[in-house]
mmCIF file of C-alpha atoms in Angstrom:
data_model
loop_
_atom_site.group_PDB
_atom_site.id
_atom_site.type_symbol
_atom_site.label_atom_id
_atom_site.label_comp_id
_atom_site.label_asym_id
_atom_site.label_seq_id
_atom_site.Cartn_x
_atom_site.Cartn_y
_atom_site.Cartn_z
ATOM 1 C CA UNK E 1 -1.898 22.117 13.259
ATOM 2 C CA UNK E 2 -5.635 21.905 11.720
ATOM 3 C CA UNK E 3 -7.505 19.480 14.349
ATOM 4 C CA UNK E 4 -8.730 16.393 13.266
ATOM 5 C CA UNK E 5 -12.113 15.982 14.556
ATOM 6 C CA UNK E 6 -12.497 12.505 14.174
ATOM 7 C CA UNK E 7 -11.262 9.709 16.965
ATOM 8 C CA UNK E 8 -7.784 10.699 16.903
ATOM 9 C CA UNK E 9 -7.284 5.737 16.069
ATOM 10 C CA UNK E 10 -10.542 5.502 13.860
ATOM 11 C CA UNK E 11 -11.327 4.783 10.388
ATOM 12 C CA UNK E 12 -12.234 8.649 9.643
ATOM 13 C CA UNK E 13 -9.536 9.948 11.539
ATOM 14 C CA UNK E 14 -7.065 7.838 9.730
ATOM 15 C CA UNK E 15 -8.722 9.429 6.068
ATOM 16 C CA UNK E 16 -9.109 12.202 7.661
ATOM 17 C CA UNK E 17 -5.208 12.471 7.444
ATOM 18 C CA UNK E 18 -5.189 11.030 4.133
ATOM 19 C CA UNK E 19 -7.147 13.474 2.680
ATOM 20 C CA UNK E 20 -4.169 16.439 4.323
ATOM 21 C CA UNK E 21 -1.351 13.458 2.528
ATOM 22 C CA UNK E 22 0.224 12.112 5.656
ATOM 23 C CA UNK E 23 1.404 9.383 6.355
ATOM 24 C CA UNK E 24 -0.332 6.977 8.295
ATOM 25 C CA UNK E 25 -0.027 3.087 9.587
ATOM 26 C CA UNK E 26 -2.358 0.880 8.770
ATOM 27 C CA UNK E 27 -3.272 -2.594 9.709
ATOM 28 C CA UNK E 28 -2.912 -5.646 6.585
ATOM 29 C CA UNK E 29 -2.769 -9.248 6.231
ATOM 30 C CA UNK E 30 -0.261 -10.029 8.298
ATOM 31 C CA UNK E 31 1.872 -6.777 8.926
ATOM 32 C CA UNK E 32 0.727 -3.173 9.466
ATOM 33 C CA UNK E 33 1.204 -1.585 6.952
ATOM 34 C CA UNK E 34 2.317 2.433 6.219
ATOM 35 C CA UNK E 35 0.832 3.695 3.783
ATOM 36 C CA UNK E 36 0.294 7.394 1.569
ATOM 37 C CA UNK E 37 -1.324 9.547 -1.300
ATOM 38 C CA UNK E 38 0.222 8.111 -4.026
ATOM 39 C CA UNK E 39 -0.801 11.135 -6.403
ATOM 40 C CA UNK E 40 0.925 13.492 -3.747
ATOM 41 C CA UNK E 41 4.300 13.472 -3.997
ATOM 42 C CA UNK E 42 5.826 14.827 -0.861
ATOM 43 C CA UNK E 43 3.938 12.176 1.240
ATOM 44 C CA UNK E 44 5.810 9.665 -0.667
ATOM 45 C CA UNK E 45 9.152 11.236 -0.526
ATOM 46 C CA UNK E 46 8.111 12.106 2.485
ATOM 47 C CA UNK E 47 7.521 7.804 3.559
ATOM 48 C CA UNK E 48 10.512 6.272 1.269
ATOM 49 C CA UNK E 49 12.910 9.120 3.783
ATOM 50 C CA UNK E 50 10.642 8.021 6.978
ATOM 51 C CA UNK E 51 11.847 4.614 5.793
ATOM 52 C CA UNK E 52 15.583 5.146 4.245
ATOM 53 C CA UNK E 53 13.765 3.449 0.566
ATOM 54 C CA UNK E 54 15.635 4.684 -2.511
ATOM 55 C CA UNK E 55 13.871 6.106 -5.467
ATOM 56 C CA UNK E 56 15.273 3.911 -7.492
ATOM 57 C CA UNK E 57 13.030 1.175 -5.664
ATOM 58 C CA UNK E 58 8.849 1.456 -6.514
ATOM 59 C CA UNK E 59 6.446 0.867 -3.772
ATOM 60 C CA UNK E 60 3.750 -1.374 -3.783
ATOM 61 C CA UNK E 61 -0.416 -0.363 -3.943
ATOM 62 C CA UNK E 62 -2.996 -0.910 -2.307
ATOM 63 C CA UNK E 63 -6.463 -1.245 -2.503
ATOM 64 C CA UNK E 64 -9.838 -2.990 -1.995
ATOM 65 C CA UNK E 65 -10.890 -3.005 -6.059
ATOM 66 C CA UNK E 66 -8.845 -3.807 -8.638
ATOM 67 C CA UNK E 67 -10.988 0.232 -10.278
ATOM 68 C CA UNK E 68 -8.596 1.937 -8.585
ATOM 69 C CA UNK E 69 -4.964 0.709 -10.165
ATOM 70 C CA UNK E 70 -5.822 0.915 -13.315
ATOM 71 C CA UNK E 71 -4.840 4.423 -14.148
ATOM 72 C CA UNK E 72 -1.535 2.666 -12.792
ATOM 73 C CA UNK E 73 -1.676 0.013 -14.897
ATOM 74 C CA UNK E 74 -0.334 -0.101 -18.724
ATOM 75 C CA UNK E 75 -3.416 -2.707 -19.473
ATOM 76 C CA UNK E 76 -2.063 -2.905 -23.570
ATOM 77 C CA UNK E 77 0.691 -5.252 -21.830
ATOM 78 C CA UNK E 78 -1.251 -7.644 -19.771
ATOM 79 C CA UNK E 79 -2.756 -10.149 -21.751
ATOM 80 C CA UNK E 80 -6.171 -11.392 -21.258
ATOM 81 C CA UNK E 81 -5.124 -14.157 -19.563
ATOM 82 C CA UNK E 82 -3.111 -12.724 -17.346
ATOM 83 C CA UNK E 83 -4.846 -10.252 -16.245
ATOM 84 C CA UNK E 84 -6.984 -13.522 -15.150
ATOM 85 C CA UNK E 85 -5.283 -14.487 -13.355
ATOM 86 C CA UNK E 86 -4.679 -12.095 -11.132
ATOM 87 C CA UNK E 87 -8.113 -10.739 -10.851
ATOM 88 C CA UNK E 88 -8.233 -14.878 -10.483
ATOM 89 C CA UNK E 89 -6.503 -14.357 -6.609
ATOM 90 C CA UNK E 90 -8.142 -10.872 -5.418
ATOM 91 C CA UNK E 91 -8.820 -9.700 -3.110
ATOM 92 C CA UNK E 92 -6.595 -11.993 -1.051
ATOM 93 C CA UNK E 93 -2.460 -11.787 -0.088
ATOM 94 C CA UNK E 94 -1.637 -11.559 -3.188
ATOM 95 C CA UNK E 95 1.109 -9.310 -4.478
ATOM 96 C CA UNK E 96 1.218 -8.205 -8.394
ATOM 97 C CA UNK E 97 4.425 -6.713 -10.825
ATOM 98 C CA UNK E 98 2.533 -5.255 -13.968
ATOM 99 C CA UNK E 99 4.114 -2.969 -16.895
ATOM 100 C CA UNK E 100 2.810 0.824 -14.528
ATOM 101 C CA UNK E 101 1.087 2.812 -17.684
ATOM 102 C CA UNK E 102 2.239 5.850 -19.150
ATOM 103 C CA UNK E 103 1.185 8.530 -16.397
ATOM 104 C CA UNK E 104 2.122 6.567 -13.356
ATOM 105 C CA UNK E 105 4.628 8.943 -11.630
ATOM 106 C CA UNK E 106 8.288 8.701 -11.139
ATOM 107 C CA UNK E 107 8.238 8.097 -6.847
ATOM 108 C CA UNK E 108 5.406 5.053 -7.759
ATOM 109 C CA UNK E 109 7.712 3.449 -9.452
ATOM 110 C CA UNK E 110 11.643 3.914 -9.032
ATOM 111 C CA UNK E 111 14.332 2.898 -12.139
ATOM 112 C CA UNK E 112 10.963 0.298 -13.173
ATOM 113 C CA UNK E 113 7.969 0.449 -15.678
ATOM 114 C CA UNK E 114 6.499 -1.879 -14.196
ATOM 115 C CA UNK E 115 4.439 -1.630 -10.742
ATOM 116 C CA UNK E 116 3.471 -3.561 -7.708
ATOM 117 C CA UNK E 117 -0.151 -3.496 -6.723
ATOM 118 C CA UNK E 118 -2.477 -5.995 -4.823
ATOM 119 C CA UNK E 119 -6.614 -5.965 -4.028
ATOM 120 C CA UNK E 120 -6.394 -6.637 -0.379
ATOM 121 C CA UNK E 121 -9.050 -8.915 1.340
ATOM 122 C CA UNK E 122 -8.041 -7.289 4.921
ATOM 123 C CA UNK E 123 -11.476 -5.390 6.363
ATOM 124 C CA UNK E 124 -9.286 -2.344 6.834
ATOM 125 C CA UNK E 125 -7.385 -2.280 4.148
ATOM 126 C CA UNK E 126 -11.314 -2.287 1.731
ATOM 127 C CA UNK E 127 -12.299 0.195 4.163
ATOM 128 C CA UNK E 128 -9.383 2.136 4.243
ATOM 129 C CA UNK E 129 -9.350 3.560 0.421
ATOM 130 C CA UNK E 130 -13.537 3.346 -0.233
ATOM 131 C CA UNK E 131 -13.527 5.944 2.752
ATOM 132 C CA UNK E 132 -10.488 7.811 0.718
ATOM 133 C CA UNK E 133 -11.102 7.055 -3.472
ATOM 134 C CA UNK E 134 -8.526 5.960 -4.368
ATOM 135 C CA UNK E 135 -5.367 2.904 -3.940
ATOM 136 C CA UNK E 136 -2.508 3.661 -0.776
ATOM 137 C CA UNK E 137 1.154 3.255 -1.381
ATOM 138 C CA UNK E 138 2.066 0.234 1.196
ATOM 139 C CA UNK E 139 5.254 -0.881 2.533
ATOM 140 C CA UNK E 140 5.889 -2.229 6.009
ATOM 141 C CA UNK E 141 5.300 -0.153 9.322
ATOM 142 C CA UNK E 142 9.033 -0.711 10.005
ATOM 143 C CA UNK E 143 11.739 1.514 10.446
ATOM 144 C CA UNK E 144 14.619 0.923 8.868
ATOM 145 C CA UNK E 145 16.152 -2.353 10.730
ATOM 146 C CA UNK E 146 13.879 -3.046 12.566
ATOM 147 C CA UNK E 147 11.265 -5.790 12.350
ATOM 148 C CA UNK E 148 8.042 -4.772 10.720
ATOM 149 C CA UNK E 149 5.452 -3.938 13.343
ATOM 150 C CA UNK E 150 2.297 -6.713 13.971
ATOM 151 C CA UNK E 151 0.332 -4.624 16.860
ATOM 152 C CA UNK E 152 -0.117 -0.799 18.183
ATOM 153 C CA UNK E 153 2.655 -0.967 21.375
ATOM 154 C CA UNK E 154 4.913 -2.059 18.489
ATOM 155 C CA UNK E 155 4.106 1.009 15.937
ATOM 156 C CA UNK E 156 3.830 3.335 18.353
ATOM 157 C CA UNK E 157 7.686 1.950 20.013
ATOM 158 C CA UNK E 158 9.138 2.379 16.731
ATOM 159 C CA UNK E 159 7.079 5.412 14.942
ATOM 160 C CA UNK E 160 5.841 7.748 18.759
ATOM 161 C CA UNK E 161 2.241 7.625 20.373
ATOM 162 C CA UNK E 162 1.056 10.970 18.073
ATOM 163 C CA UNK E 163 1.429 8.941 14.805
ATOM 164 C CA UNK E 164 -1.343 8.384 12.642
ATOM 165 C CA UNK E 165 -2.447 4.852 12.956
ATOM 166 C CA UNK E 166 -5.768 2.590 11.686
ATOM 167 C CA UNK E 167 -6.470 0.958 16.056
ATOM 168 C CA UNK E 168 -7.843 -2.360 14.072
ATOM 169 C CA UNK E 169 -6.315 -5.928 13.771
ATOM 170 C CA UNK E 170 -3.663 -7.763 11.484
ATOM 171 C CA UNK E 171 -4.883 -10.307 9.730
ATOM 172 C CA UNK E 172 -4.462 -14.227 10.136
ATOM 173 C CA UNK E 173 -1.170 -14.399 7.693
ATOM 174 C CA UNK E 174 2.587 -14.815 9.207
ATOM 175 C CA UNK E 175 3.754 -14.127 6.102
ATOM 176 C CA UNK E 176 4.254 -10.181 4.029
ATOM 177 C CA UNK E 177 1.977 -10.905 -0.072
ATOM 178 C CA UNK E 178 3.685 -12.993 -2.121
ATOM 179 C CA UNK E 179 5.692 -10.818 -5.387
ATOM 180 C CA UNK E 180 4.314 -12.404 -8.512
ATOM 181 C CA UNK E 181 5.198 -11.240 -11.493
ATOM 182 C CA UNK E 182 2.527 -11.372 -14.167
ATOM 183 C CA UNK E 183 3.431 -11.536 -17.292
ATOM 184 C CA UNK E 184 6.228 -14.158 -16.570
ATOM 185 C CA UNK E 185 4.246 -15.511 -13.739
ATOM 186 C CA UNK E 186 7.373 -15.676 -11.240
ATOM 187 C CA UNK E 187 7.166 -15.523 -7.980
ATOM 188 C CA UNK E 188 9.266 -12.080 -7.175
ATOM 189 C CA UNK E 189 9.316 -13.767 -3.259
ATOM 190 C CA UNK E 190 7.094 -15.804 -1.120
ATOM 191 C CA UNK E 191 4.306 -15.301 1.141
#
């Protein structure tokens, strides 16, 4: 194992872990998330195994800016008004389900032709994505059957002391992000 040159739990440590195709835990608006490089199949599949999330279910991508999400979105299937509505709500705690581009890997979208995306306003998420230069996979940090982690102690209890986690606090929201269909505008999950 290659030892890190950065302090465990620091932003640079977590970015280094992402570049090494590792899974990390990081704070979001309401809970800690688990994330990895969305383009690295082995990292995403390891995350799916850890979460016991079947391949048929899609994953959320989170980013600091819309530009990083564009390669995963089939923008031609969104009207100007649909895209403007989505962009007017970002950055913020609203996830949109959008048509996936033809190049979006199956390990992200499962059996769907769409992908869930969010531009976060949480500083830690924004710093991670900016430093990594890409969006991250985002799913709640919890083992199957356990509640999502809301602080570092809970992350350590569920995943162990050596699990890479960004040492920062979640935002002030009580509920995970709202999920909305970008085409129909329908709310899929209340936030």
